[in-house]
């Protein structure tokens, strides 16, 4: 088995069981697992946003979380929301004009 740092602390027998499970998964199951992990990461980040900003709406919590992962121009174009106007740390300077 090739060496890699990501499993150096894993018992070789446990690793073999894990790899066998991965081999048996269909492509659809692998994609579903990836989407579930992605959702979990977003929800964890959103919970942190809510902790830092108690009392914000669900929509603002979503937007603030999305702004951690998307650039300002995308936030404005897709959501019509300027993260610089929300006093976020993602902005280096004063809010700029909204994009068309």
Coordinates of C-alpha atoms in Angstrom, one line a residue:
X1 CA 0.0 0.0 0.0
X2 CA 1.4 3.5 -0.9
X3 CA 2.5 5.7 2.0
X4 CA 0.7 9.0 2.7
X5 CA 0.7 11.3 5.6
X6 CA -3.1 11.4 5.8
X7 CA -3.4 8.0 7.3
X8 CA -0.1 7.6 9.1
X9 CA -1.9 7.4 12.5
X10 CA -4.4 4.8 11.3
X11 CA -4.2 1.1 12.1
X12 CA -3.5 -0.7 8.7
X13 CA -6.4 -3.1 9.3
X14 CA -8.8 -0.2 9.9
X15 CA -7.4 1.6 6.8
X16 CA -8.0 -1.5 4.7
X17 CA -11.6 -1.7 5.9
X18 CA -12.1 1.9 5.0
X19 CA -10.6 1.6 1.6
X20 CA -12.7 -1.5 0.9
X21 CA -15.8 0.4 1.8
X22 CA -14.7 3.2 -0.6
X23 CA -14.2 0.7 -3.4
X24 CA -17.7 -0.8 -2.9
X25 CA -19.4 2.6 -3.0
X26 CA -21.1 3.6 -6.3
X27 CA -20.2 6.9 -7.8
X28 CA -23.6 8.2 -6.7
X29 CA -22.9 7.2 -3.1
X30 CA -19.6 8.9 -3.2
X31 CA -21.1 12.2 -4.6
X32 CA -23.9 12.0 -1.9
X33 CA -21.2 11.6 0.8
X34 CA -19.3 14.6 -0.6
X35 CA -22.4 16.7 -0.7
X36 CA -23.3 15.8 2.9
X37 CA -19.9 16.8 4.1
X38 CA -20.1 20.0 2.2
X39 CA -23.5 20.8 3.8
X40 CA -22.1 20.0 7.2
X41 CA -19.1 22.3 6.7
X42 CA -21.5 25.2 5.6
X43 CA -23.8 24.6 8.5
X44 CA -20.9 24.6 11.0
X45 CA -19.7 27.9 9.5
X46 CA -23.2 29.3 9.7
X47 CA -23.6 28.3 13.3
X48 CA -20.3 30.2 14.1
X49 CA -21.7 33.3 12.2
X50 CA -24.9 33.1 14.4
X51 CA -22.8 32.8 17.5
X52 CA -20.8 35.9 16.5
X53 CA -23.9 37.9 15.6
X54 CA -26.7 36.9 17.9
X55 CA -30.1 38.1 16.7
X56 CA -29.4 38.3 13.0
X57 CA -32.0 36.9 10.6
X58 CA -31.7 33.5 9.0
X59 CA -31.1 35.2 5.6
X60 CA -28.3 37.4 7.0
X61 CA -26.7 34.4 8.6
X62 CA -26.8 32.6 5.2
X63 CA -25.4 35.7 3.4
X64 CA -22.6 36.3 5.9
X65 CA -21.6 32.6 5.7
X66 CA -21.7 32.6 1.9
X67 CA -19.5 35.7 2.0
X68 CA -16.8 33.7 3.7
X69 CA -16.6 31.5 0.6
X70 CA -17.4 33.8 -2.3
X71 CA -15.8 37.0 -3.5
X72 CA -17.5 40.3 -3.2
X73 CA -18.5 40.6 -6.9
X74 CA -20.1 37.2 -6.8
X75 CA -22.1 38.1 -3.7
X76 CA -23.4 41.2 -5.3
X77 CA -24.2 39.6 -8.6
X78 CA -25.8 36.4 -7.3
X79 CA -27.4 37.6 -4.0
X80 CA -27.7 41.4 -4.5
X81 CA -25.9 41.8 -1.2
X82 CA -22.6 43.7 -0.6
X83 CA -20.6 42.1 2.2
X84 CA -18.7 45.4 2.6
X85 CA -22.0 47.1 3.5
X86 CA -22.5 44.5 6.2
X87 CA -19.3 45.5 8.1
X88 CA -17.6 42.2 7.4
X89 CA -13.9 41.6 7.7
X90 CA -13.7 40.4 4.1
X91 CA -13.5 44.0 2.8
X92 CA -10.2 45.8 2.7
X93 CA -11.6 49.2 2.1
X94 CA -14.9 51.2 2.1
X95 CA -17.9 49.8 0.3
X96 CA -17.7 50.2 -3.4
X97 CA -20.5 50.8 -5.9
X98 CA -22.9 47.9 -6.6
X99 CA -22.1 45.9 -9.7
X100 CA -24.6 45.8 -12.6

